[in-house]
Short mmCIF file of C-alpha atoms and ligand atoms in Angstrom, two decimals:
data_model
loop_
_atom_site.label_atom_id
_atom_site.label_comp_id
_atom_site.label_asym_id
_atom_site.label_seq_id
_atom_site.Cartn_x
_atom_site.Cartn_y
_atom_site.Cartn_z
CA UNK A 1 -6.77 -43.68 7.71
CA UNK A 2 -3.63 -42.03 9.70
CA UNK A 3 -4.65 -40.96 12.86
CA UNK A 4 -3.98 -37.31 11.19
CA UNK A 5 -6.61 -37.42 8.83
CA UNK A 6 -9.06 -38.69 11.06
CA UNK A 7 -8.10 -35.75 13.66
CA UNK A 8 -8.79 -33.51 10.58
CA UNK A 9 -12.41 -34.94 9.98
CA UNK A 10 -13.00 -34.22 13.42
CA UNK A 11 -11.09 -30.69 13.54
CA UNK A 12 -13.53 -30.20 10.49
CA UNK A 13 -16.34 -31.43 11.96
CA UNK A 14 -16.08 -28.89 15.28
CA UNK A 15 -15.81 -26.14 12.63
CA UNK A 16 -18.81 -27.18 10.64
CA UNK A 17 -20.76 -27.84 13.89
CA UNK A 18 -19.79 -24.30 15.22
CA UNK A 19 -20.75 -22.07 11.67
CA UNK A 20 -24.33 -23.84 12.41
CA UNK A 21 -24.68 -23.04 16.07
CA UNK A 22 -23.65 -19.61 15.10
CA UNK A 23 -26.21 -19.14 12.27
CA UNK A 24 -22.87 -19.05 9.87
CA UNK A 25 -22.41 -20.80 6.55
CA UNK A 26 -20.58 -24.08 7.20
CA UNK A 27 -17.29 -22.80 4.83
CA UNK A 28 -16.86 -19.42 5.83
CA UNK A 29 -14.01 -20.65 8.29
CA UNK A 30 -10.64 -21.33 7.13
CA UNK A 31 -8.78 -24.03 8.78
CA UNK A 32 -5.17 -23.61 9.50
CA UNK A 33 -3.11 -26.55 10.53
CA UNK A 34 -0.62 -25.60 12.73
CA UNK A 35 2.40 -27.80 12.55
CA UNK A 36 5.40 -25.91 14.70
CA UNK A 37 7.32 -28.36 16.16
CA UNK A 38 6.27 -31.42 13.78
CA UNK A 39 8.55 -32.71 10.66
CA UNK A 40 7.50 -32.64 7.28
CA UNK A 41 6.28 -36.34 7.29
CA UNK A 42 3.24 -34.97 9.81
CA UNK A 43 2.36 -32.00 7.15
CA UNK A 44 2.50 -35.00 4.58
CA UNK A 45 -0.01 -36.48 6.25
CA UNK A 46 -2.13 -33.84 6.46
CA UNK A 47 -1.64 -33.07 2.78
CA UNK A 48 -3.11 -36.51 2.00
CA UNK A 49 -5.80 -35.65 3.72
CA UNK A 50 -6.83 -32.45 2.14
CA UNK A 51 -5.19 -30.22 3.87
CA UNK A 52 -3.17 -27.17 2.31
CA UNK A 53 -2.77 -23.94 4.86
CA UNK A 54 -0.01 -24.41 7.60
CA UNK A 55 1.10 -22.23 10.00
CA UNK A 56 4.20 -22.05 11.67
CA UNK A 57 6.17 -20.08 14.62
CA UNK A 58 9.69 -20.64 14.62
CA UNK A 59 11.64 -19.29 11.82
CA UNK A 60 14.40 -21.61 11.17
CA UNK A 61 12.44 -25.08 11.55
CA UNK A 62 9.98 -23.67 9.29
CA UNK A 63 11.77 -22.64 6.39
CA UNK A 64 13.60 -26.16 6.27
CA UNK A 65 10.74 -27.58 6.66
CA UNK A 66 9.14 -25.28 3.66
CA UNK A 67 12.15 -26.16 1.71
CA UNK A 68 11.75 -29.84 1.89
CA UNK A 69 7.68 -29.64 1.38
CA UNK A 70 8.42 -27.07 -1.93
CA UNK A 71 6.52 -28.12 -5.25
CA UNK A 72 3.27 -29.24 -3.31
CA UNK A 73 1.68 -25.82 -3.48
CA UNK A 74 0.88 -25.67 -0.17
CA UNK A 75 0.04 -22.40 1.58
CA UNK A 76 2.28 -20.46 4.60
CA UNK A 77 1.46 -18.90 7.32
CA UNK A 78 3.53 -17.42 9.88
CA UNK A 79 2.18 -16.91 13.30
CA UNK A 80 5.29 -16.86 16.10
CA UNK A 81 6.22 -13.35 17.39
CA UNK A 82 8.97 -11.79 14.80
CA UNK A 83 11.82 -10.11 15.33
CA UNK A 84 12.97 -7.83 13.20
CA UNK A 85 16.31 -9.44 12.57
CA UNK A 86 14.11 -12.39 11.14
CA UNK A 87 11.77 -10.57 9.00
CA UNK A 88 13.45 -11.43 5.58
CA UNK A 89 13.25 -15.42 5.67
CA UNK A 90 9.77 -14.63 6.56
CA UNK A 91 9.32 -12.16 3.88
CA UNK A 92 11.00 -14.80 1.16
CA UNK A 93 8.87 -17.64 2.28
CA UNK A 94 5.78 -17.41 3.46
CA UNK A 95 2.27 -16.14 1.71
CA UNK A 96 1.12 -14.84 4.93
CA UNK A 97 2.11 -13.25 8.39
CA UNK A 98 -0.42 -13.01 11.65
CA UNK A 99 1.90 -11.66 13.73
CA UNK A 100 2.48 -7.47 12.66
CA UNK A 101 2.24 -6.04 16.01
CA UNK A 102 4.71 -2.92 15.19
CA UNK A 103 5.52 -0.70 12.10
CA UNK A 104 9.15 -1.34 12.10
CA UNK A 105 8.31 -5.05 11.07
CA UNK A 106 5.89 -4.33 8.52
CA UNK A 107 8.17 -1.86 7.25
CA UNK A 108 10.86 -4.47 6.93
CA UNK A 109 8.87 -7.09 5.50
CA UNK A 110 7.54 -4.44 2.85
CA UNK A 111 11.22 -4.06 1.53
CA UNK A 112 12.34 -7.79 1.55
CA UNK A 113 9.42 -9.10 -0.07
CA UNK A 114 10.83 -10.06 -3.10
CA UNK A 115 8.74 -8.43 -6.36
CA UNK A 116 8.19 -11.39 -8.32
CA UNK A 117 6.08 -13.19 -5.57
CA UNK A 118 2.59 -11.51 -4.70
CA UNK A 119 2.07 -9.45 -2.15
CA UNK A 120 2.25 -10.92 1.77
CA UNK A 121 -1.20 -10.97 3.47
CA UNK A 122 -0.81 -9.68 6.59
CA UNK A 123 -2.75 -9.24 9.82
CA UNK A 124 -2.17 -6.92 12.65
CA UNK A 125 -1.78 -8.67 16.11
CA UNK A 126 -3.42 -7.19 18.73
CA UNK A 127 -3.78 -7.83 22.45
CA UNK A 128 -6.80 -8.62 23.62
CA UNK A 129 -6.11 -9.99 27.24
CA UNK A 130 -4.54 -6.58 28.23
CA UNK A 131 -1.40 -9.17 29.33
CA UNK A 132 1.45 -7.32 29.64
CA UNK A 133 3.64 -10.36 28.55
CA UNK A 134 1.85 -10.80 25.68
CA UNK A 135 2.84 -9.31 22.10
CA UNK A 136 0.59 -7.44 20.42
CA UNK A 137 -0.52 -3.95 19.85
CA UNK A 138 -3.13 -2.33 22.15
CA UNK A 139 -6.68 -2.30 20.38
CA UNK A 140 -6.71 1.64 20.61
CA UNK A 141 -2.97 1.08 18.57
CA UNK A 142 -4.95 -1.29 15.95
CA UNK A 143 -6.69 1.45 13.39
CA UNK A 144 -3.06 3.13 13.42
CA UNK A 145 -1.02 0.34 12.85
CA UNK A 146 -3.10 -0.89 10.16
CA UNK A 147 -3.52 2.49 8.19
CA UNK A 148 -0.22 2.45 8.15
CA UNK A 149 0.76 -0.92 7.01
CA UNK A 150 -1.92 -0.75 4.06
CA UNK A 151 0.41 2.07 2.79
CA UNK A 152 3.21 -0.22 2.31
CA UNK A 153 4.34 -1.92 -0.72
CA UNK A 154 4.37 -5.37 -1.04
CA UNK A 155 1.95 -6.31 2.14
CA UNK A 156 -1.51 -7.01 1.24
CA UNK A 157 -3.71 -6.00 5.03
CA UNK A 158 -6.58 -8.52 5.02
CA UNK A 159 -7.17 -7.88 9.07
CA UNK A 160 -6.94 -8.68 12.61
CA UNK A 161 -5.18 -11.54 14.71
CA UNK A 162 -5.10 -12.55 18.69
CA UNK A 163 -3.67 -15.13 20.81
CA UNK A 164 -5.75 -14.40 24.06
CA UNK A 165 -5.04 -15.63 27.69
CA UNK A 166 -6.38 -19.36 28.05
CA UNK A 167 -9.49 -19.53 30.08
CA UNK A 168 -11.50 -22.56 30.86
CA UNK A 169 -14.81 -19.93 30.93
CA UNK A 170 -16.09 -19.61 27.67
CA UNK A 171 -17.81 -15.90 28.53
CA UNK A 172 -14.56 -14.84 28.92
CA UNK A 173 -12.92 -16.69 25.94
CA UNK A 174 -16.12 -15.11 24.08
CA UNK A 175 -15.33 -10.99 25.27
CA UNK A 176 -11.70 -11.81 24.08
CA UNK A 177 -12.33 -12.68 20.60
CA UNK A 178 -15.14 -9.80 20.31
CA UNK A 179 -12.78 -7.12 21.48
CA UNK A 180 -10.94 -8.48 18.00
CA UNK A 181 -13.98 -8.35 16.15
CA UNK A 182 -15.16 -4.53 17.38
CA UNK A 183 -11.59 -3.82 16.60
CA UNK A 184 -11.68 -5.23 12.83
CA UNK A 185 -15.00 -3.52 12.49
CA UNK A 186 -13.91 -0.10 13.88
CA UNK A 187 -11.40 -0.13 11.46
CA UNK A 188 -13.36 -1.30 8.55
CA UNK A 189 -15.72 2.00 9.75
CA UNK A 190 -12.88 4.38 9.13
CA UNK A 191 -11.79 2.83 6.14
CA UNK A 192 -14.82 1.51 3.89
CA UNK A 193 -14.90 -2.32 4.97
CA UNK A 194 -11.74 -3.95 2.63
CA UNK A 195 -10.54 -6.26 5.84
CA UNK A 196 -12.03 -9.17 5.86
CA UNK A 197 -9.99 -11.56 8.20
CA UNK A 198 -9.70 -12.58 12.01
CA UNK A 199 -8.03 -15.05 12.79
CA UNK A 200 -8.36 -16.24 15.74
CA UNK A 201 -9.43 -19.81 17.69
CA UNK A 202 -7.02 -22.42 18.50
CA UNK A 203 -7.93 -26.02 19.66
CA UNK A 204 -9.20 -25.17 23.40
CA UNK A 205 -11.26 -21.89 22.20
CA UNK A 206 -12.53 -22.41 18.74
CA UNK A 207 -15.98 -22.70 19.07
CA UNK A 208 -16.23 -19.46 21.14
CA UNK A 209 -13.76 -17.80 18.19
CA UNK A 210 -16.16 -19.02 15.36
CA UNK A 211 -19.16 -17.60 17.80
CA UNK A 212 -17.73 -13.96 17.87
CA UNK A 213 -16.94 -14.12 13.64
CA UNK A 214 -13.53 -16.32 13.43
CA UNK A 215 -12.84 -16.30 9.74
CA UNK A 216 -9.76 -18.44 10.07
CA UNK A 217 -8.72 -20.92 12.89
CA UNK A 218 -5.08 -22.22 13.75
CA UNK A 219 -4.77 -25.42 14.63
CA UNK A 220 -2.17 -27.50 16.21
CA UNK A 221 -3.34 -29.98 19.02
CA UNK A 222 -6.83 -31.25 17.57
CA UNK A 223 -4.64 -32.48 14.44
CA UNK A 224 -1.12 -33.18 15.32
CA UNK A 225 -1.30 -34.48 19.20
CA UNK A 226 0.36 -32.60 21.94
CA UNK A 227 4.01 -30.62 21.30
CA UNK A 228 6.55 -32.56 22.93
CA UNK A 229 8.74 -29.87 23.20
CA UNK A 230 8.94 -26.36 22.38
CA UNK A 231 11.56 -24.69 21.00
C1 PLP B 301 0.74 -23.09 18.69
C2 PLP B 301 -0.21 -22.04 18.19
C3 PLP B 301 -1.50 -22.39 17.78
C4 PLP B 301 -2.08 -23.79 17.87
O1 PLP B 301 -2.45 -24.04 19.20
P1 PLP B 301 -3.20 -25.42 19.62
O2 PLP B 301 -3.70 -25.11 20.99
O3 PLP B 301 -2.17 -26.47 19.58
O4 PLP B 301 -4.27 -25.64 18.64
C5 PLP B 301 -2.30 -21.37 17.26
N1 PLP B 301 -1.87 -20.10 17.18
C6 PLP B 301 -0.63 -19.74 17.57
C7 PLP B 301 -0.21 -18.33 17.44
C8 PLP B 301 0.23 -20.70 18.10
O5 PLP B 301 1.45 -20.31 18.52
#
C-alpha cells in the first residue's frame, strides 16, 4: 500500500471515529482530498485508493493538473480565494467552488459557466474568526449574499464554507465552526431548509468541525504530507 492510501484509511478512520463521538451516522461526512501544491501522480494515488473529490487553490496548477487527470471522472473543488479576473477557468473546470465571498464573483461565474455542463455548486465563504486578513463575508453578510447568489443562473447554492484562525484549543476551534453552522441554519430559517452543506474541518480541526455538523472536510496534510512550498 502507498503511503497515500494508508494516510487515507486513517484520514477515514478520524472521520468515522468523529460521526460516532458525535452521535452522527458514520457517512454523512464527505471527504475532500486536498491536493494544492502536489502533481497529478499524488491524486493518482489517491484515486487508487478510492478517492474521487479534490480540492484545489491555485488556479493555474490546478487546471493543468485537471487537464492531465481528465477522463477519470473525478470530482473538483475549488477552495483558494478568487479573483475575479480568474473566475472563468474556474467556471469551465471545476464542479464546485467554496470560496463565494462577494456577489461580483458569483455573478461572474454565473455567466461563464458554460450551459452544457451542470450547474456549479457553490458555497458562500464566510468569516468566522472576525480576522480582518481573512476573506470571507461577515456572518450578518451571509443570508444576503446567499439570497442573492441562489438567483443566479448556472450556480447551484448548496451552503456555507470557513477557513477559521488555527487554534490549538478545541473550545475555540468548536465556537468557530458553530458560528458557520447558526449561520447555515439562519439562513435555511428564512428560506425553507434547501442548503445542506458546510464545509468546513481541515487536518488540525476536523474532529471539532464534524462535532459542530461538518458535512464535508478538506483535506491536505493527513493524506499528502506537509506542502513544501506554497505558491
Ligand atoms: C490547504 C487547505 C486545506 C487543507 O489543509 P490541511 O491543513 O493541509 O489539511 C483545506 N482548506 C483550504 C481552504 C485550504 O487552503
Amino acid at each position: 500500500m502507498t503511503s497515500i492510501a494508508a494516510n487515507l484509511q486513517a484520514v477515514r478512520a478520524r472521520i468515522a471515529a468523529a460521526c460516532v463521538a458525535a452521535g452522527r451516522a458514520p457517512g454523512s461526512v464527505e471527504l475532500l482530498a486536498v491536493s494544492k501544491t502536489w502533481p497529478a501522480d499524488s491524486v493518482r494515488a489517491a484515486v487508487a485508493a478510492g478517492q474521487r473529490a479534490f480540492g484545489e487553490n491555485y488556479v493555474q496548477e490546478s487546471v493543468d493538473k485537471i487537464t492531465q487527470l481528465g477522463g477519470l471522472g473525478l470530482e473538483w473543488h475549488f477552495i483558494g480565494p478568487l479573483q475575479s479576473n480568474k473566475t472563468r477557468p474556474v467556471a469551465e473546470n471545476f464542479a464546485w467552488v467554496h470560496t463565494v465571498d462577494r456577489l461580483k464573483i458569483a455573478e461572474r461565474l454565473a455567466a461563464q459557466r458554460p450551459p452544457n455542463l451542470p450547474p456549479l455548486q457553490i458555497c458562500v465563504q464566510v468569516n468566522v474568526s472576525g480576522e480582518a486578513s481573512k476573506s470571507g463575508c461577515a456572518p450578518a453578510q451571509a443570508i444576503d449574499l446567499a439570497v442573492a447568489v441562489a438567483k443566479l443562473p448556472g450556480l447551484r447554492l448548496r451552503g456555507l464554507m470557513a477557513i477559521p484562525e488555527p487554534s490549538a484549543d478545541t473550545a475555540r476551534q468548536r465556537r468557530q465552526f458553530a458560528m458557520l453552522r447558526q449561520t447555515l441554519e439562519q439562513i435555511n430559517a428564512a428560506r425553507n431548509g434547501e442548503l445542506d452543506t458546510l464545509s468546513m474541518g481541515m487536518t488540525d480541526d476536523l474532529e471539532a468541525a464534524i462535532m459542530e455538523g461538518a458535512t464535508m472536510v478538506r483535506i491536505g496534510t493527513a493524506i499528502f504530507g506537509r506542502r513544501e512550498y506554497t505558491l
